[in-house]
Amino acid sequence: MENLLIITTKKELKEILLEILIETDAPFSQDFKRLGKALPEFEKDKISKLQAAKIAGITIPTLNKLVAKGKFRQYNLGRRRYFLRSEVITALRNNAI
């Protein structure tokens, strides 16, 4: 007899899928084991280009120029660009602009 599973929320679905994927011996199962844990600190620290510009008190074109000069570090994930709040603040403290 098959087990019947009723899922009512996204959270329940995520938990069940992670549990199933972690139990498998698939090569990518290690990646899913990490997903079950809390977000790494850098994930909480990520900010958009607009947010970085606001923190620095500059415009986005100016931020782009400073990134090109190496004053700020920009991270790329596919087509998305982001900064780390802690790195922006550190760069400002070190007189990057």
Coordinates of N, CA, C and O in Angstrom, one line a residue:
M1 N 0.8 -1.2 0.0 CA 0.0 0.0 0.0 C 0.9 1.2 0.0 O 1.9 1.3 0.7
E2 N 0.5 2.2 -0.8 CA 1.3 3.5 -0.9 C 0.9 4.4 0.2 O -0.2 4.4 0.7
N3 N 1.9 5.2 0.6 CA 1.7 6.2 1.6 C 1.1 7.4 0.9 O 1.5 7.8 -0.2
L4 N 0.1 8.1 1.6 CA -0.5 9.3 1.1 C 0.0 10.4 1.9 O 0.0 10.4 3.1
L5 N 0.5 11.4 1.2 CA 1.1 12.6 1.9 C 0.4 13.8 1.4 O 0.3 14.1 0.2
I6 N -0.2 14.6 2.4 CA -0.9 15.8 2.0 C 0.0 17.0 2.6 O 0.3 17.1 3.7
I7 N 0.3 17.9 1.6 CA 1.2 19.0 2.0 C 0.3 20.3 1.9 O -0.3 20.5 0.8
T8 N 0.3 21.1 2.9 CA -0.6 22.3 2.9 C 0.2 23.6 2.8 O -0.4 24.6 2.5
T9 N 1.5 23.6 3.0 CA 2.2 24.8 2.9 C 3.5 24.6 2.2 O 4.0 23.5 2.0
K10 N 4.1 25.8 1.7 CA 5.4 25.7 1.0 C 6.5 25.2 2.0 O 7.4 24.5 1.5
K11 N 6.4 25.6 3.2 CA 7.4 25.2 4.2 C 7.4 23.7 4.3 O 8.5 23.1 4.4
E12 N 6.2 23.1 4.4 CA 6.1 21.6 4.6 C 6.7 21.0 3.3 O 7.5 20.0 3.4
L13 N 6.4 21.5 2.2 CA 6.9 20.9 0.9 C 8.4 21.0 0.9 O 9.1 20.0 0.6
K14 N 9.0 22.2 1.3 CA 10.4 22.3 1.3 C 11.1 21.3 2.2 O 12.1 20.7 1.9
E15 N 10.5 21.2 3.4 CA 11.1 20.3 4.4 C 11.1 18.9 3.9 O 12.1 18.1 4.0
I16 N 10.0 18.4 3.3 CA 9.9 17.1 2.8 C 10.8 16.8 1.6 O 11.5 15.8 1.6
L17 N 10.9 17.8 0.7 CA 11.8 17.6 -0.4 C 13.2 17.6 0.0 O 14.0 16.7 -0.5
L18 N 13.6 18.4 0.9 CA 15.0 18.4 1.4 C 15.3 17.1 2.1 O 16.4 16.5 1.9
E19 N 14.4 16.6 2.9 CA 14.5 15.3 3.6 C 14.8 14.2 2.6 O 15.7 13.4 2.7
I20 N 14.0 14.2 1.5 CA 14.1 13.1 0.5 C 15.4 13.3 -0.2 O 16.1 12.3 -0.4
L21 N 15.8 14.5 -0.6 CA 17.0 14.7 -1.4 C 18.2 14.4 -0.5 O 19.2 13.9 -1.0
I22 N 18.2 14.7 0.8 CA 19.3 14.4 1.7 C 19.5 12.9 1.8 O 20.6 12.4 1.9
E23 N 18.4 12.2 1.9 CA 18.5 10.7 2.1 C 19.1 10.0 0.8 O 19.5 8.9 0.9
T24 N 19.0 10.6 -0.3 CA 19.5 10.0 -1.5 C 21.0 10.0 -1.6 O 21.7 10.7 -0.9
D25 N 21.6 9.1 -2.4 CA 23.0 9.1 -2.5 C 23.4 9.8 -3.8 O 24.5 9.6 -4.3
A26 N 22.6 10.7 -4.3 CA 22.9 11.4 -5.6 C 24.1 12.3 -5.3 O 24.4 12.7 -4.2
P27 N 24.9 12.5 -6.4 CA 26.1 13.3 -6.2 C 25.8 14.7 -5.7 O 26.7 15.3 -5.1
F28 N 24.6 15.3 -6.0 CA 24.3 16.6 -5.6 C 23.7 16.7 -4.2 O 23.3 17.7 -3.7
S29 N 23.5 15.6 -3.5 CA 22.8 15.5 -2.2 C 23.5 16.4 -1.2 O 22.9 16.9 -0.3
Q30 N 24.9 16.5 -1.3 CA 25.6 17.4 -0.3 C 25.1 18.8 -0.4 O 25.1 19.5 0.6
D31 N 24.8 19.3 -1.6 CA 24.3 20.6 -1.8 C 23.0 20.9 -1.1 O 22.8 21.9 -0.5
F32 N 22.2 19.8 -1.1 CA 20.9 20.0 -0.5 C 21.0 19.9 1.0 O 20.2 20.4 1.8
K33 N 22.0 19.2 1.5 CA 22.2 19.1 3.0 C 22.5 20.5 3.5 O 22.1 20.9 4.6
R34 N 23.3 21.3 2.7 CA 23.6 22.7 3.1 C 22.3 23.6 3.1 O 22.2 24.5 3.9
L35 N 21.4 23.3 2.2 CA 20.1 24.1 2.2 C 19.3 23.9 3.4 O 18.6 24.8 3.8
G36 N 19.4 22.8 4.0 CA 18.6 22.6 5.2 C 19.1 23.4 6.4 O 18.4 23.6 7.4
K37 N 20.3 23.9 6.4 CA 20.9 24.7 7.5 C 20.5 26.1 7.3 O 20.0 26.6 6.3
A38 N 20.8 26.9 8.3 CA 20.6 28.3 8.3 C 21.4 29.0 7.2 O 22.4 28.5 6.8
L39 N 20.9 30.1 6.7 CA 21.6 30.8 5.6 C 23.0 31.3 6.1 O 23.2 31.7 7.3
P40 N 24.0 31.1 5.3 CA 25.3 31.6 5.6 C 25.3 33.1 5.9 O 24.4 33.8 5.3
E41 N 26.2 33.6 6.6 CA 26.2 35.1 6.9 C 26.2 36.0 5.7 O 25.5 37.0 5.7
F42 N 27.0 35.6 4.6 CA 27.0 36.4 3.5 C 25.7 36.5 2.8 O 25.4 37.5 2.1
E43 N 24.8 35.5 2.9 CA 23.5 35.6 2.3 C 22.6 36.7 3.0 O 21.8 37.4 2.4
K44 N 22.8 36.9 4.3 CA 22.1 37.9 5.0 C 22.7 39.3 4.7 O 22.0 40.3 4.9
D45 N 23.9 39.3 4.3 CA 24.7 40.6 4.1 C 24.5 41.1 2.7 O 24.9 42.3 2.4
K46 N 23.9 40.4 1.8 CA 23.8 40.8 0.4 C 22.9 42.0 0.2 O 21.8 42.0 0.8
I47 N 23.3 43.0 -0.6 CA 22.5 44.1 -0.9 C 22.5 44.4 -2.4 O 23.5 44.0 -3.0
S48 N 21.5 45.1 -2.8 CA 21.5 45.5 -4.3 C 22.4 46.6 -4.6 O 22.9 47.3 -3.7
K49 N 22.5 46.9 -5.8 CA 23.4 48.1 -6.3 C 22.8 49.4 -5.8 O 23.5 50.3 -5.3
L50 N 21.4 49.5 -5.8 CA 20.8 50.7 -5.3 C 21.0 50.9 -3.8 O 21.3 52.0 -3.4
Q51 N 20.9 49.8 -3.1 CA 21.1 49.9 -1.6 C 22.6 50.3 -1.3 O 22.8 51.1 -0.4
A52 N 23.5 49.7 -2.1 CA 24.9 50.1 -1.9 C 25.2 51.5 -2.2 O 25.9 52.2 -1.4
A53 N 24.6 52.0 -3.3 CA 24.7 53.4 -3.6 C 24.1 54.3 -2.5 O 24.7 55.3 -2.2
K54 N 23.0 54.0 -2.0 CA 22.4 54.8 -0.9 C 23.2 54.8 0.3 O 23.4 55.8 1.0
I55 N 23.8 53.6 0.7 CA 24.7 53.5 1.9 C 25.9 54.4 1.7 O 26.3 55.1 2.6
A56 N 26.4 54.4 0.5 CA 27.6 55.2 0.2 C 27.3 56.7 -0.1 O 28.2 57.5 -0.1
G57 N 26.0 57.0 -0.3 CA 25.6 58.4 -0.5 C 26.0 58.9 -1.9 O 26.4 60.0 -2.1
I58 N 26.0 57.9 -2.9 CA 26.4 58.3 -4.2 C 25.3 57.7 -5.2 O 24.4 57.0 -4.8
T59 N 25.5 58.1 -6.5 CA 24.6 57.6 -7.5 C 25.0 56.3 -8.0 O 26.2 55.9 -7.8
I60 N 24.2 55.6 -8.7 CA 24.5 54.3 -9.3 C 25.6 54.5 -10.4 O 26.6 53.7 -10.4
P61 N 25.6 55.5 -11.3 CA 26.7 55.6 -12.2 C 28.0 55.9 -11.5 O 29.1 55.3 -11.9
T62 N 28.0 56.6 -10.4 CA 29.3 56.8 -9.7 C 29.7 55.5 -9.0 O 30.9 55.2 -9.1
L63 N 28.8 54.7 -8.5 CA 29.1 53.4 -8.0 C 29.7 52.5 -9.0 O 30.7 51.8 -8.8
N64 N 29.2 52.5 -10.2 CA 29.7 51.7 -11.3 C 31.1 52.1 -11.6 O 32.0 51.3 -11.9
K65 N 31.4 53.4 -11.6 CA 32.8 53.9 -11.9 C 33.8 53.4 -10.8 O 34.9 53.0 -11.0
L66 N 33.3 53.5 -9.5 CA 34.1 53.0 -8.4 C 34.4 51.5 -8.4 O 35.4 51.0 -8.1
V67 N 33.4 50.8 -8.9 CA 33.5 49.3 -9.1 C 34.6 49.1 -10.1 O 35.5 48.2 -10.0
A68 N 34.5 49.8 -11.2 CA 35.5 49.6 -12.3 C 36.9 50.0 -11.9 O 37.9 49.3 -12.3
K69 N 37.0 50.9 -10.9 CA 38.3 51.3 -10.4 C 38.8 50.3 -9.3 O 39.9 50.4 -8.8
G70 N 37.9 49.4 -8.9 CA 38.3 48.5 -7.9 C 38.1 49.0 -6.4 O 38.6 48.3 -5.5
K71 N 37.4 50.1 -6.3 CA 37.1 50.6 -4.9 C 36.1 49.8 -4.2 O 36.1 49.7 -2.9
F72 N 35.1 49.3 -4.9 CA 34.1 48.4 -4.3 C 34.1 47.1 -5.0 O 34.3 47.0 -6.2
R73 N 33.8 46.0 -4.3 CA 33.7 44.7 -4.9 C 32.3 44.4 -5.2 O 31.4 44.4 -4.4
Q74 N 32.0 44.0 -6.5 CA 30.7 43.6 -6.9 C 30.7 42.1 -7.2 O 31.6 41.6 -7.8
Y75 N 29.6 41.4 -6.8 CA 29.5 40.0 -7.0 C 28.4 39.8 -8.1 O 27.5 40.5 -8.2
N76 N 28.6 38.8 -8.9 CA 27.7 38.5 -10.0 C 27.1 37.1 -9.8 O 27.9 36.2 -9.5
L77 N 25.8 37.0 -9.9 CA 25.2 35.7 -9.9 C 24.2 35.7 -11.1 O 23.1 36.2 -11.0
G78 N 24.7 35.1 -12.2 CA 23.9 35.1 -13.4 C 23.9 36.6 -13.9 O 24.9 37.2 -14.0
R79 N 22.7 37.1 -14.1 CA 22.5 38.5 -14.5 C 22.4 39.5 -13.3 O 22.4 40.7 -13.5
R80 N 22.3 38.9 -12.2 CA 22.2 39.8 -11.0 C 23.5 40.2 -10.4 O 24.5 39.5 -10.4
R81 N 23.5 41.4 -9.9 CA 24.7 42.0 -9.3 C 24.4 42.3 -7.9 O 23.3 42.8 -7.6
Y82 N 25.3 42.1 -7.0 CA 25.0 42.5 -5.6 C 26.3 42.8 -4.9 O 27.4 42.6 -5.4
F83 N 26.2 43.4 -3.8 CA 27.3 43.8 -2.9 C 27.1 43.2 -1.5 O 26.0 42.8 -1.2
L84 N 28.2 43.2 -0.7 CA 28.0 42.8 0.7 C 28.1 44.1 1.5 O 29.0 44.9 1.4
R85 N 27.0 44.3 2.3 CA 26.9 45.5 3.2 C 28.2 45.7 4.0 O 28.7 46.9 4.0
S86 N 28.7 44.7 4.5 CA 29.9 44.8 5.4 C 31.1 45.3 4.5 O 31.9 46.2 5.0
E87 N 31.2 44.9 3.3 CA 32.3 45.3 2.4 C 32.2 46.8 2.0 O 33.1 47.5 1.9
V88 N 30.9 47.2 1.7 CA 30.7 48.6 1.4 C 31.0 49.5 2.5 O 31.7 50.5 2.4
I89 N 30.6 49.1 3.7 CA 30.9 49.9 4.9 C 32.4 50.0 5.2 O 33.0 51.0 5.5
T90 N 33.1 48.8 5.0 CA 34.6 48.8 5.2 C 35.3 49.7 4.2 O 36.2 50.4 4.5
A91 N 34.8 49.6 2.9 CA 35.4 50.5 1.9 C 35.2 51.9 2.2 O 36.1 52.8 2.0
L92 N 34.0 52.3 2.7 CA 33.8 53.7 3.1 C 34.7 54.1 4.2 O 35.2 55.3 4.2
R93 N 34.9 53.3 5.2 CA 35.8 53.6 6.3 C 37.2 53.7 5.8 O 38.0 54.5 6.4
N94 N 37.6 53.0 4.8 CA 38.9 53.1 4.3 C 39.1 54.2 3.2 O 40.0 54.2 2.4
N95 N 38.1 55.1 3.2 CA 38.1 56.2 2.2 C 38.2 55.8 0.8 O 39.0 56.3 0.0
A96 N 37.3 54.9 0.4 CA 37.3 54.4 -1.0 C 36.8 55.5 -2.0 O 37.1 55.5 -3.1
I97 N 36.0 56.5 -1.4 CA 35.5 57.6 -2.3 C 36.0 58.9 -1.8 O 36.4 59.0 -0.7

